[in-house]
Short mmCIF file of C-alpha atoms and ligand atoms in Angstrom, two decimals:
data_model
loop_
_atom_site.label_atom_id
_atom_site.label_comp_id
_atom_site.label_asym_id
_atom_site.label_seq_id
_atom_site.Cartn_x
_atom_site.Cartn_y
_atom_site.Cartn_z
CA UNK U 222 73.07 -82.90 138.93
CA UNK U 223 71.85 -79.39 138.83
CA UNK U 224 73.60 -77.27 136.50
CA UNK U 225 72.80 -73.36 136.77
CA UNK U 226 74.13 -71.75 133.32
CA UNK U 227 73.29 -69.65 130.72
CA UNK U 228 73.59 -70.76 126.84
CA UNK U 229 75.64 -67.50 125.58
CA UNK U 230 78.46 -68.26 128.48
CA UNK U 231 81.53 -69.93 127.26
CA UNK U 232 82.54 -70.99 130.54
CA UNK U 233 79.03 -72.45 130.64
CA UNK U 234 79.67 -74.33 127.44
CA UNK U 235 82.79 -75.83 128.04
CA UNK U 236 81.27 -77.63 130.94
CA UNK U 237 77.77 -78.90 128.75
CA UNK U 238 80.79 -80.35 126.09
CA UNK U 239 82.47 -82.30 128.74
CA UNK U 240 78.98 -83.70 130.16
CA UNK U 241 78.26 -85.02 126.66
CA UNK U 242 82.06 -86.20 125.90
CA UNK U 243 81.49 -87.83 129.66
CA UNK U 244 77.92 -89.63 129.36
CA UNK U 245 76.79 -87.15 132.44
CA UNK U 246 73.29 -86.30 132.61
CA UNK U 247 73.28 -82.48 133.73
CA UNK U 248 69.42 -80.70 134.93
CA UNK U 249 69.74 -77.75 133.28
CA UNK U 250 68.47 -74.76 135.33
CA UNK U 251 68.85 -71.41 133.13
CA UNK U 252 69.38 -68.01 135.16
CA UNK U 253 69.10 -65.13 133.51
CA UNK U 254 71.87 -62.97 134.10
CA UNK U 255 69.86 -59.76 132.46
CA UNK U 256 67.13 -60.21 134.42
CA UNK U 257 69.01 -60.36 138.02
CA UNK U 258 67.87 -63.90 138.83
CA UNK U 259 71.21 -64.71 139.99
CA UNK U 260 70.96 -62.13 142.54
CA UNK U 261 68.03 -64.04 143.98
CA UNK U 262 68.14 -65.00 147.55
CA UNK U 263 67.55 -68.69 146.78
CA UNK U 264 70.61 -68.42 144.40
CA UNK U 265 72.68 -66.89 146.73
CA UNK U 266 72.25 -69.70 149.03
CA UNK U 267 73.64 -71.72 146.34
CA UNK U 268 76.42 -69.86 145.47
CA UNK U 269 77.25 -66.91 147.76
CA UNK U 270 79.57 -65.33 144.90
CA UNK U 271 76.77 -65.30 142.45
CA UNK U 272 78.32 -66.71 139.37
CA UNK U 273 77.36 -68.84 136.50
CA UNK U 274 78.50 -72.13 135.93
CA UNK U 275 77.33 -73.55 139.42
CA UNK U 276 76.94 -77.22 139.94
CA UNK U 277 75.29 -79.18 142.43
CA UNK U 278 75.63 -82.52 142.69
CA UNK U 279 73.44 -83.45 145.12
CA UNK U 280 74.74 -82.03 148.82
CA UNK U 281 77.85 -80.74 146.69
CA UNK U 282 77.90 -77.37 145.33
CA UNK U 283 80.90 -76.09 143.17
CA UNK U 284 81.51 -72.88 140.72
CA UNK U 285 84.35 -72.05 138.93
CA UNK U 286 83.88 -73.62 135.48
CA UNK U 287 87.88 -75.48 135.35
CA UNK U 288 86.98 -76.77 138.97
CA UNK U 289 83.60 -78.08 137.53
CA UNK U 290 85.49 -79.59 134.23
CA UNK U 291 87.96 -81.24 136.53
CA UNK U 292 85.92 -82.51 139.03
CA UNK U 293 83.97 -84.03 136.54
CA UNK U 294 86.61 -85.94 134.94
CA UNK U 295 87.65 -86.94 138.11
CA UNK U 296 84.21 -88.10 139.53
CA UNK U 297 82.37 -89.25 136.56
CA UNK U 298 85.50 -90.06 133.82
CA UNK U 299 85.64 -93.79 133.18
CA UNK U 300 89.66 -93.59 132.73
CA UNK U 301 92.23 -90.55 133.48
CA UNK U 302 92.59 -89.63 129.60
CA UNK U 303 90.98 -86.24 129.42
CA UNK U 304 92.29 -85.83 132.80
CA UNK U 305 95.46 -87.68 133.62
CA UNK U 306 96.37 -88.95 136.79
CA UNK U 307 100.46 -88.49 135.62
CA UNK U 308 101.81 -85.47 137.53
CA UNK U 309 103.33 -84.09 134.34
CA UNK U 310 101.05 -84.61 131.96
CA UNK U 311 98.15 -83.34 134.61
CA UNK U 312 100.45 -80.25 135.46
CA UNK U 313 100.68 -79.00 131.79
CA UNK U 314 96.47 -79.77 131.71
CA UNK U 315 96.15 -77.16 134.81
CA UNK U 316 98.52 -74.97 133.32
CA UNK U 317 96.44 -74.48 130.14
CA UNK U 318 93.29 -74.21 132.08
CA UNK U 319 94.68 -71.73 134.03
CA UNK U 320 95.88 -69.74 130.76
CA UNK U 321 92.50 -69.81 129.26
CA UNK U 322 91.15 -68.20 132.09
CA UNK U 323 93.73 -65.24 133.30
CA UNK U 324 94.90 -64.67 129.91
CA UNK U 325 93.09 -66.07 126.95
CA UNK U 326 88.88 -65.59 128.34
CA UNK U 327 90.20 -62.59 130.34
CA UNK U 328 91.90 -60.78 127.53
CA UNK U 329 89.16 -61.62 125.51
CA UNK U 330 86.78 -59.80 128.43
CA UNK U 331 88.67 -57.44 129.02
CA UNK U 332 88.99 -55.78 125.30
CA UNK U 333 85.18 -56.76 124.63
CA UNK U 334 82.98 -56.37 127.05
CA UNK U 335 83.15 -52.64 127.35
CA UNK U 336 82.59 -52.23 123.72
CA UNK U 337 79.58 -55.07 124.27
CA UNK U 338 78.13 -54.16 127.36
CA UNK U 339 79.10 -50.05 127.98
CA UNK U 340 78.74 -48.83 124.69
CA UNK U 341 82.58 -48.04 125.28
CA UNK U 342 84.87 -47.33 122.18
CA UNK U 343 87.65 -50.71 121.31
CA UNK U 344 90.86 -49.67 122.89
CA UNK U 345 93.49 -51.13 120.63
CA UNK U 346 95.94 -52.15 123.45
CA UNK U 347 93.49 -54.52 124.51
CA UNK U 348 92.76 -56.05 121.31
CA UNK U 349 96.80 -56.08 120.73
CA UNK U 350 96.80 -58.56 124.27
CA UNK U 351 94.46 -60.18 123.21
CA UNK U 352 95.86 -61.10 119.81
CA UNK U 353 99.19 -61.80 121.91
CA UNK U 354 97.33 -64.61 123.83
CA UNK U 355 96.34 -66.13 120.65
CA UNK U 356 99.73 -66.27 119.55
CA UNK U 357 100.70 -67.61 123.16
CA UNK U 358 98.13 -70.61 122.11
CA UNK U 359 99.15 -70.86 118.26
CA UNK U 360 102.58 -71.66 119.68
CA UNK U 361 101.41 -74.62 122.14
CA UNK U 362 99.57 -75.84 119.89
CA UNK U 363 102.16 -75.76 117.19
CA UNK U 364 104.04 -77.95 119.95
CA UNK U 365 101.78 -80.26 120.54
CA UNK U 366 98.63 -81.25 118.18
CA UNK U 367 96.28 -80.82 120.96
CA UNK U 368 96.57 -78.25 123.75
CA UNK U 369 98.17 -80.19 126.52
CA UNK U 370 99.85 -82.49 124.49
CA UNK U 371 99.51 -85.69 121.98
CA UNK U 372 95.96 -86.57 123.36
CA UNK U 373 92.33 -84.46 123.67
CA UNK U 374 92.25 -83.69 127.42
CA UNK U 375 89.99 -80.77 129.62
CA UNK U 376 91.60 -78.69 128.33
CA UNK U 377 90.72 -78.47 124.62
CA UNK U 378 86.97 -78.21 125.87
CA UNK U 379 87.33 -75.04 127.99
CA UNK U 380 90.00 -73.15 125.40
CA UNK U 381 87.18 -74.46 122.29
CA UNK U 382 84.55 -72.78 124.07
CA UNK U 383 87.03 -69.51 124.60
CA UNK U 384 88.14 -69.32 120.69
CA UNK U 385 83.98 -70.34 119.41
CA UNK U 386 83.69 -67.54 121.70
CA UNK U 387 86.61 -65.02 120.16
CA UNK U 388 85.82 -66.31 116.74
CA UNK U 389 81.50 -66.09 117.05
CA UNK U 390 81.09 -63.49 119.19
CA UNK U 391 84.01 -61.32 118.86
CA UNK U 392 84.60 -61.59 114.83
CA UNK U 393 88.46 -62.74 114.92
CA UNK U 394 90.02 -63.80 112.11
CA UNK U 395 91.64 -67.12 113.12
CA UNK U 396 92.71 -67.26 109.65
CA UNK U 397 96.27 -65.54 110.58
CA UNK U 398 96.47 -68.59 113.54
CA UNK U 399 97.41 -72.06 111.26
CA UNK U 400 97.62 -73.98 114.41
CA UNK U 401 94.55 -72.93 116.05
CA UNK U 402 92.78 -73.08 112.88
CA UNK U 403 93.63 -76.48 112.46
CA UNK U 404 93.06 -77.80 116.06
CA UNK U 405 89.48 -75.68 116.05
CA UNK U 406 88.42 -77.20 112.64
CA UNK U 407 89.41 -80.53 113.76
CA UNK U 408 87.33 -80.44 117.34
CA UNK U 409 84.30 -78.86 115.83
CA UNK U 410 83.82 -81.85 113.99
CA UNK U 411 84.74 -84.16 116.87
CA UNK U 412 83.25 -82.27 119.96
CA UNK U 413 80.34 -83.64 120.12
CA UNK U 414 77.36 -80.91 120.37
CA UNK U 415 79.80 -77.71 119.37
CA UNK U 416 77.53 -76.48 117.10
CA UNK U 417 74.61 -76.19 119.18
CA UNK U 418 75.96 -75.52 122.36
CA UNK U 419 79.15 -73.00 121.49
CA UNK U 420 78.35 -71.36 118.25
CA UNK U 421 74.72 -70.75 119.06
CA UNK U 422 75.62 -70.02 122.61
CA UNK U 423 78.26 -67.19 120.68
CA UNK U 424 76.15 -66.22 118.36
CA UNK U 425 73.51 -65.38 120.65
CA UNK U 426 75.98 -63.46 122.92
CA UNK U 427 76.99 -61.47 120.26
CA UNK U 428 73.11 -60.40 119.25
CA UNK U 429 72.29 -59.63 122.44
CA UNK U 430 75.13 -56.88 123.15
CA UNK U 431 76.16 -54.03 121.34
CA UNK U 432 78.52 -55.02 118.09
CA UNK U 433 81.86 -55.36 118.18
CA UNK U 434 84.15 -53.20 115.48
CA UNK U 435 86.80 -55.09 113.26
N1 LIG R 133 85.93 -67.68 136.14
C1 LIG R 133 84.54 -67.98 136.25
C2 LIG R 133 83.74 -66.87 135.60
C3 LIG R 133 82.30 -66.97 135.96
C4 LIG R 133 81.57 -65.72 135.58
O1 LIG R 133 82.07 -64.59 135.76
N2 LIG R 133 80.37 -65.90 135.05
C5 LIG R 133 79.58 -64.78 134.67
C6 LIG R 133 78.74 -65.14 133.45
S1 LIG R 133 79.75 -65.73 132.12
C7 LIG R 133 78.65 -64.44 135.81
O2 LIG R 133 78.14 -65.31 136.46
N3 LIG R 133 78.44 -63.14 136.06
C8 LIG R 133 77.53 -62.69 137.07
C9 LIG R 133 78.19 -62.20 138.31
O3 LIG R 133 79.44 -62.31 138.43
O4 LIG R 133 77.49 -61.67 139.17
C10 LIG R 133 84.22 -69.32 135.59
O5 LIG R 133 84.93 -69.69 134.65
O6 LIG R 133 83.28 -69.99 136.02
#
């Protein structure tokens, strides 16, 4: 499978966990974002909306990093554990994958990247939303020991890539967050490749753009 990402993207690096966690060989094909290659004509064929992840697998092309994760549980998982086939259980799976991306990754974007990317001053409401997201997750996970429940599903790989990201890259103190601190320090040992693939990935996202205040 082709696998068109860049290493400083969290939603990249959720995706490159869950390959390794799966046994799935992925062809890495960088794009750099920077430099406009995703703007390219033969990327566009590819993906029309010009985003990073993309994955094809061979005449199937799909974007959307939380499609990719599932689809590759789904396709390539050997049981339904990090994915589970049990309407409930799979229901409360979507639901965190759908918080990590309209609340946690885009609160996280949305008080960051303007400091990052525009030069733009930190505007403390966003910061204060994105704090209230991480007290949305301290509370699941003070629920549950992982974030969907008893067992490591999809889930914990696209929210660790979101906090390496909001810890790495955007200096949080997760110190103030018990539960999250103990669920991250637990996967970052367990997950395997976090390390190189997340806080490299973050730490490299955070040189490249403009620093972020405390
Ligand atoms: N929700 C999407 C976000 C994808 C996304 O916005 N990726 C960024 C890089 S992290 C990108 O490709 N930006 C270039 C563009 O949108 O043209 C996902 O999780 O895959």
């Amino acid at each position: 499978m082709d696998f068109y990402y860049l290493p400083l993207s969290a939603p990249c690096q959720s995706i490159r966990l869950l390959a390794k966690a799966l046994g799935v060989h992925l062809n890495l094909k960088e794009l750099d974002l920077l430099k406009g290659e995703h703007m390219k004509p033969e990327f566009l064929k590819i993906n029309p909306q010009h985003t990073i992840p993309t994955l094809v697998d061979n005449d199937f092309v799909l974007w959307e990093s939380r499609a990719i994760l599932t689809y590759l549980c789904e396709k390539y998982g050997k049981n339904d554990a990090l994915y589970p086939k049990d309407p409930k259980k799979r229901a409360v799976v979507n639901q965190r994958l759908y918080f990590d991306m309209g609340t946690l990754y885009l609160r996280f974007s949305q008080a960051f990247y303007p400091v990052m990317m525009e030069g733009k001053e930190l505007n403390p409401d966003n910061v204060l939303k994105l704090e209230e997201a991480l007290e949305f997750l301290e509370h699941f996970l003070g629920k549950t020991p992982y974030a969907a429940g008893d067992r490591l599903t999809v889930a914990d790989f696209a929210l660790l890539a979101s906090i390496t990201t909001i810890q790495v890259t955007g200096g949080r103190d997760l110190s103030k967050y018990p539960n999250i601190q103990r669920w991250y320090n637990e996967l970052k040992e367990s997950v395997v490749g976090h390390q190189e693939i997340c806080v490299e990935g973050a730490t490299s996202f955070r040189e490249t753009f403009s620093p972020i205040p405390k």
